[in-house]
XYZ file of C-alpha atoms in Angstrom:
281
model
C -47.944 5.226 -7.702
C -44.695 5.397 -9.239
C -43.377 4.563 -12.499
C -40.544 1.863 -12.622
C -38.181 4.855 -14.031
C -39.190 7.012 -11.204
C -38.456 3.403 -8.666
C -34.951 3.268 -10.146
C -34.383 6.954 -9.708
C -35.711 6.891 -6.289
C -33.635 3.601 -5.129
C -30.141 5.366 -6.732
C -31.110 8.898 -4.701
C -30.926 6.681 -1.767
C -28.293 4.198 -2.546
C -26.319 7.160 -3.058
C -27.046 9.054 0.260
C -26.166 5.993 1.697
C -22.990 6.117 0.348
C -22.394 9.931 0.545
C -22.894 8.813 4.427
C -20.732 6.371 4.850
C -17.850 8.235 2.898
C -18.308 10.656 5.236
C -18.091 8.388 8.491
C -15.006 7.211 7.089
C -13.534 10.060 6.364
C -14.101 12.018 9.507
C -11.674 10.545 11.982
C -8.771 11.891 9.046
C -10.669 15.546 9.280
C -10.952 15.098 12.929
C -7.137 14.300 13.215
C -6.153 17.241 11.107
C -8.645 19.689 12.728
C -6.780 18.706 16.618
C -3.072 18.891 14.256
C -4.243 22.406 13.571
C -5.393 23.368 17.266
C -3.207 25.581 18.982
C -4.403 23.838 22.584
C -4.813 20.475 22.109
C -1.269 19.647 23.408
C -2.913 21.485 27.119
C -7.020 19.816 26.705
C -8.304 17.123 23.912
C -10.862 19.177 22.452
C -14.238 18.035 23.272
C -16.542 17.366 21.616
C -14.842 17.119 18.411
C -14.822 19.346 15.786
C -13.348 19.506 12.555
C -12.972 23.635 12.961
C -10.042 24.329 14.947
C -10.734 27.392 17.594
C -7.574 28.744 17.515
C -5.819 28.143 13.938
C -1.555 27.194 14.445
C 1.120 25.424 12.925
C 2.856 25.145 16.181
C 2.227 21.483 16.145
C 3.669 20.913 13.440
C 6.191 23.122 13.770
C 7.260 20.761 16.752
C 7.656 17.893 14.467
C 9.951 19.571 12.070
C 12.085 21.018 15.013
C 12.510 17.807 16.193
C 13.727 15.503 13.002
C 12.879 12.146 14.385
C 10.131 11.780 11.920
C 12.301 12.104 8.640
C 15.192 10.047 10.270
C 11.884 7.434 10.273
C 10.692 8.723 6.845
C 14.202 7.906 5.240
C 13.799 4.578 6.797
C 10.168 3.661 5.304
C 11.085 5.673 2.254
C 14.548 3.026 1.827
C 12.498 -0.310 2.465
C 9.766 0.880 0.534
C 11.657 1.597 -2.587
C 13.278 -1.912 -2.743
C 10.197 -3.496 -1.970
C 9.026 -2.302 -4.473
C 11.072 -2.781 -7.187
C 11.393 -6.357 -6.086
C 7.346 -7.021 -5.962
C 6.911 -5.555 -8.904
C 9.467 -7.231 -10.709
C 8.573 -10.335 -9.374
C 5.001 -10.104 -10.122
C 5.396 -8.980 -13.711
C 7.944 -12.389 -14.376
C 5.518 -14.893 -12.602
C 2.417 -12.765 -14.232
C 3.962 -13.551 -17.412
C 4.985 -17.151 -16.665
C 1.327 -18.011 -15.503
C -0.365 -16.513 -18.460
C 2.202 -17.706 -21.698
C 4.586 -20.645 -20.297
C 3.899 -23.702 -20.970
C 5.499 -25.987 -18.284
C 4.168 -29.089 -16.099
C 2.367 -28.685 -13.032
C 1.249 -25.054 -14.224
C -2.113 -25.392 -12.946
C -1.012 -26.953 -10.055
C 1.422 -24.118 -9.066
C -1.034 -21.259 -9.796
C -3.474 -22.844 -7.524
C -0.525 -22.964 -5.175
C 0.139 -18.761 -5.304
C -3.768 -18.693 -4.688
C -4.118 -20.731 -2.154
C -1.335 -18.365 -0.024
C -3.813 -15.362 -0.268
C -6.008 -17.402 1.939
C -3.358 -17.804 4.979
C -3.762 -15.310 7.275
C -0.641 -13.020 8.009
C -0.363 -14.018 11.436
C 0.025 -17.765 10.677
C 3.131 -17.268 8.870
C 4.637 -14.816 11.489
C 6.473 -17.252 13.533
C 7.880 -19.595 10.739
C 8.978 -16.143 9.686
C 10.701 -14.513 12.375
C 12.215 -18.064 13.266
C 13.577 -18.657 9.316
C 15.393 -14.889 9.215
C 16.511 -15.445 13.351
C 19.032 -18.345 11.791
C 20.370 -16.379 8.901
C 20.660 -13.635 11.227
C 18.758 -10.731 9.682
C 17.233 -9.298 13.077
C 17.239 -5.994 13.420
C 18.633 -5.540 9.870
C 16.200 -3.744 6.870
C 15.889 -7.291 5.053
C 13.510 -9.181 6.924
C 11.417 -5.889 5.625
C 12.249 -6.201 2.257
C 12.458 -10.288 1.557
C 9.047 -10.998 2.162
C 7.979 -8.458 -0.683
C 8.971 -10.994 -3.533
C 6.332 -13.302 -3.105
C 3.227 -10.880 -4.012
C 0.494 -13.552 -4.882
C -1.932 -10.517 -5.688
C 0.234 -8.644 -8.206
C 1.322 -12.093 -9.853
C -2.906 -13.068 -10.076
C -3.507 -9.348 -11.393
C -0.697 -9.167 -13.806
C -1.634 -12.967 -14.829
C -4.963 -11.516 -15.988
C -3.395 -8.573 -17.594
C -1.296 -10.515 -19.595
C -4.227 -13.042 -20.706
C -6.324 -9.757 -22.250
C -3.082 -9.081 -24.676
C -3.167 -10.829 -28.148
C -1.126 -13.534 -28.404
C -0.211 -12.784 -32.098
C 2.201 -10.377 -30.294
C 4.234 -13.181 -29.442
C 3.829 -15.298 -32.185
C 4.934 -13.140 -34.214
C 8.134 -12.473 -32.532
C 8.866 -15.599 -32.150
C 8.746 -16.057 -36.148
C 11.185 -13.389 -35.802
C 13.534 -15.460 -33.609
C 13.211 -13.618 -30.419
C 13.390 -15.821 -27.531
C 10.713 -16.071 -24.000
C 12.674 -13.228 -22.521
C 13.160 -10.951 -25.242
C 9.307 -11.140 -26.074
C 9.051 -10.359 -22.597
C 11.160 -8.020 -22.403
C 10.593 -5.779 -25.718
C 7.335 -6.821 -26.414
C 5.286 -7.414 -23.422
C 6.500 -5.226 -20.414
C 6.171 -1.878 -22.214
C 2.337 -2.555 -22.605
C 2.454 -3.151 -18.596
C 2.500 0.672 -17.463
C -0.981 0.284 -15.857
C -0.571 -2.597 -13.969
C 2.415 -1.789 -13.041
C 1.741 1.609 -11.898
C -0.854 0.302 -9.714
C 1.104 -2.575 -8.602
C 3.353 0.054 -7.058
C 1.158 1.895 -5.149
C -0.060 -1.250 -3.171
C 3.366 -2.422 -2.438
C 4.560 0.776 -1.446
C 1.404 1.249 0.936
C 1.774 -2.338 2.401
C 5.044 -1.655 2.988
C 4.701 1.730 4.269
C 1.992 1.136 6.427
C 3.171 -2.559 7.534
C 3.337 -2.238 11.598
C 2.945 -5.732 13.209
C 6.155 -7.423 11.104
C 8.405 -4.767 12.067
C 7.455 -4.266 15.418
C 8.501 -8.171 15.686
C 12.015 -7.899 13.784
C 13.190 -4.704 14.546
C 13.816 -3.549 18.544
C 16.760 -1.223 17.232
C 15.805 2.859 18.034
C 17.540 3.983 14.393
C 16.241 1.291 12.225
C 12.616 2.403 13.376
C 9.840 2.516 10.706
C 7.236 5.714 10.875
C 4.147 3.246 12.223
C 6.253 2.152 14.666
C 7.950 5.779 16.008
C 4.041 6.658 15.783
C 3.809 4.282 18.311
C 6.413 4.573 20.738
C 5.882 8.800 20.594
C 1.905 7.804 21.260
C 2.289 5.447 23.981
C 4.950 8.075 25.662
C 3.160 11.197 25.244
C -0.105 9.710 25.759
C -2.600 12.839 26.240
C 0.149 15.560 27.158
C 1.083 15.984 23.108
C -1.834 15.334 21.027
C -1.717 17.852 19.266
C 1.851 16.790 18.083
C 1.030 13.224 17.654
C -1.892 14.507 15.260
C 0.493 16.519 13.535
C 3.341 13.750 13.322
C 0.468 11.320 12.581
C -0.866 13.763 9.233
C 2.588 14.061 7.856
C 2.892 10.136 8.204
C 0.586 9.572 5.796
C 1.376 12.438 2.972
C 3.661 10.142 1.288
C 0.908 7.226 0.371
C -1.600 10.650 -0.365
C 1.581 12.003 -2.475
C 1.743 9.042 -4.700
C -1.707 7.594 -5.098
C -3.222 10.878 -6.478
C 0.347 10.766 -9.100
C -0.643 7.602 -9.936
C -4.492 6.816 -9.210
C -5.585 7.114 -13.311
C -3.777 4.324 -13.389
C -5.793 1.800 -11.365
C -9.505 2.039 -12.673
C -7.780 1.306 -16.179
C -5.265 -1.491 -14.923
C -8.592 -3.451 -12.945
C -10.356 -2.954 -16.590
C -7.717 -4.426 -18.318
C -7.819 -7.356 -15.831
C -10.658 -8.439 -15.727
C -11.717 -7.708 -12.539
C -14.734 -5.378 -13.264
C -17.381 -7.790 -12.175
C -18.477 -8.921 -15.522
């Protein structure tokens, strides 16, 4: 019989080869899609069965992608929406944040539970009101329907609401015994301490936006305004088997960006969801 300490050991050696297993289920279509990148003749055969060892080891693939500059015609696309989405969700978030958590105004509650409530309507729903609202101001085909929709971000404003509520609030009574009005206490007291959440407010917007694939493919049908999902896409569905290799390759240098800035940024999240609350206490 075992003891309960040697229970609990054995239920956390198994909970955790559980999880070693499914870490590695998820991860192995990204090996699996590098490994055919790096195969010199998967553009002639798919390799079968898969393998995460390439046979014969080239960068020829990729070597294709950089010869032919599509990609970073897309990349400078992503990269420009990207940037002012995110400035604008984040900016956005941190003002509403701080509205929710120290203004005082009427219907408060009532508005909060309104920015909830839109987390719980399903992208699609609001697609056609969408497309039809920036189809009369005529913004088709333009980078703004890509970059409007990031002001409303009802998950940064509900994360930096919670920030803001673990801060003391002597912070701000004491500048406002100073004289300092709402925005200067926001501004010089409050939004230096939000490095965390903001840092980790960034990285979500800029992965929603740079990964975002069904808006654009609605608003934008012009070749040079084309977003990297979406020349992912069109190159798959053209190619289809004959380039795989190459769509690997074009495919793994898609994503380097999102890789590129999580890992700069990723000490930033564990402490910003600490600071929020939203540790499952």
């Amino acid at each position: 019989m075992l003891s309960a300490t040697g229970k609990n050991k054995l239920l956390s050696g198994l909970l955790f080869l559980l999880l070693l297993g499914l870490g590695a289920l998820m991860l192995y279509p990204f090996l699996w899609m590098v490994s055919v990148s790096l195969e010199r003749s998967s553009n002639i055969a798919v390799p079968f069965p898969p393998r995460l060892i390439p046979e014969q080891f080239s960068l020829f693939n990729y070597k294709l992608v950089f010869e032919n500059g599509v990609l970073f015609k897309t990349y400078a696309n992503s990269a420009n929406i990207a940037l002012f989405s995110v400035i604008l969700s984040v900016s956005s978030a941190l003002l509403a944040g701080y509205a929710f958590s120290r203004g005082e105004f009427r219907g408060k509650k009532l508005l909060y539970f309104a920015v909830l409530a839109t987390m719980m309507i399903p992208f699609e729903a609001r697609l056609i009101p969408m497309f039809t609202m920036f189809n009369d101001l005529g913004m088709i085909n333009t980078k703004y329907p890509l970059i409007f929709p990031a002001i409303i971000n009802a998950l940064g404003i509900v994360l930096v609401k919670q920030y803001f509520d673990r801060l003391p609030e002597g912070l701000r009574e004491s500048a406002k015994i100073d004289g300092a009005n709402e925005f200067t206490i926001f501004v010089r007291i409050f939004a230096p301490l939000t490095g965390p959440i903001t840092a980790t407010l960034a990285i979500l917007a800029f992965q929603d936006s740079w990964n975002s694939f069904l808006w654009p493919l609605v608003v934008i049908n012009d070749q040079d305004m084309k977003t990297v999902p979406l020349f992912l896409s069109s190159f798959s569905s053209e190619n289809g088997n004959r380039l795989v290799g190459v769509t690997m390759a074009t495919a793994a240098m898609s994503i380097l960006p999102i890789v590129l800035v999580f890992l700069f940024l990723q000490k930033y999240i564990i402490r910003s969801i600490a600071l929020s609350g939203l540790k499952g206490e």
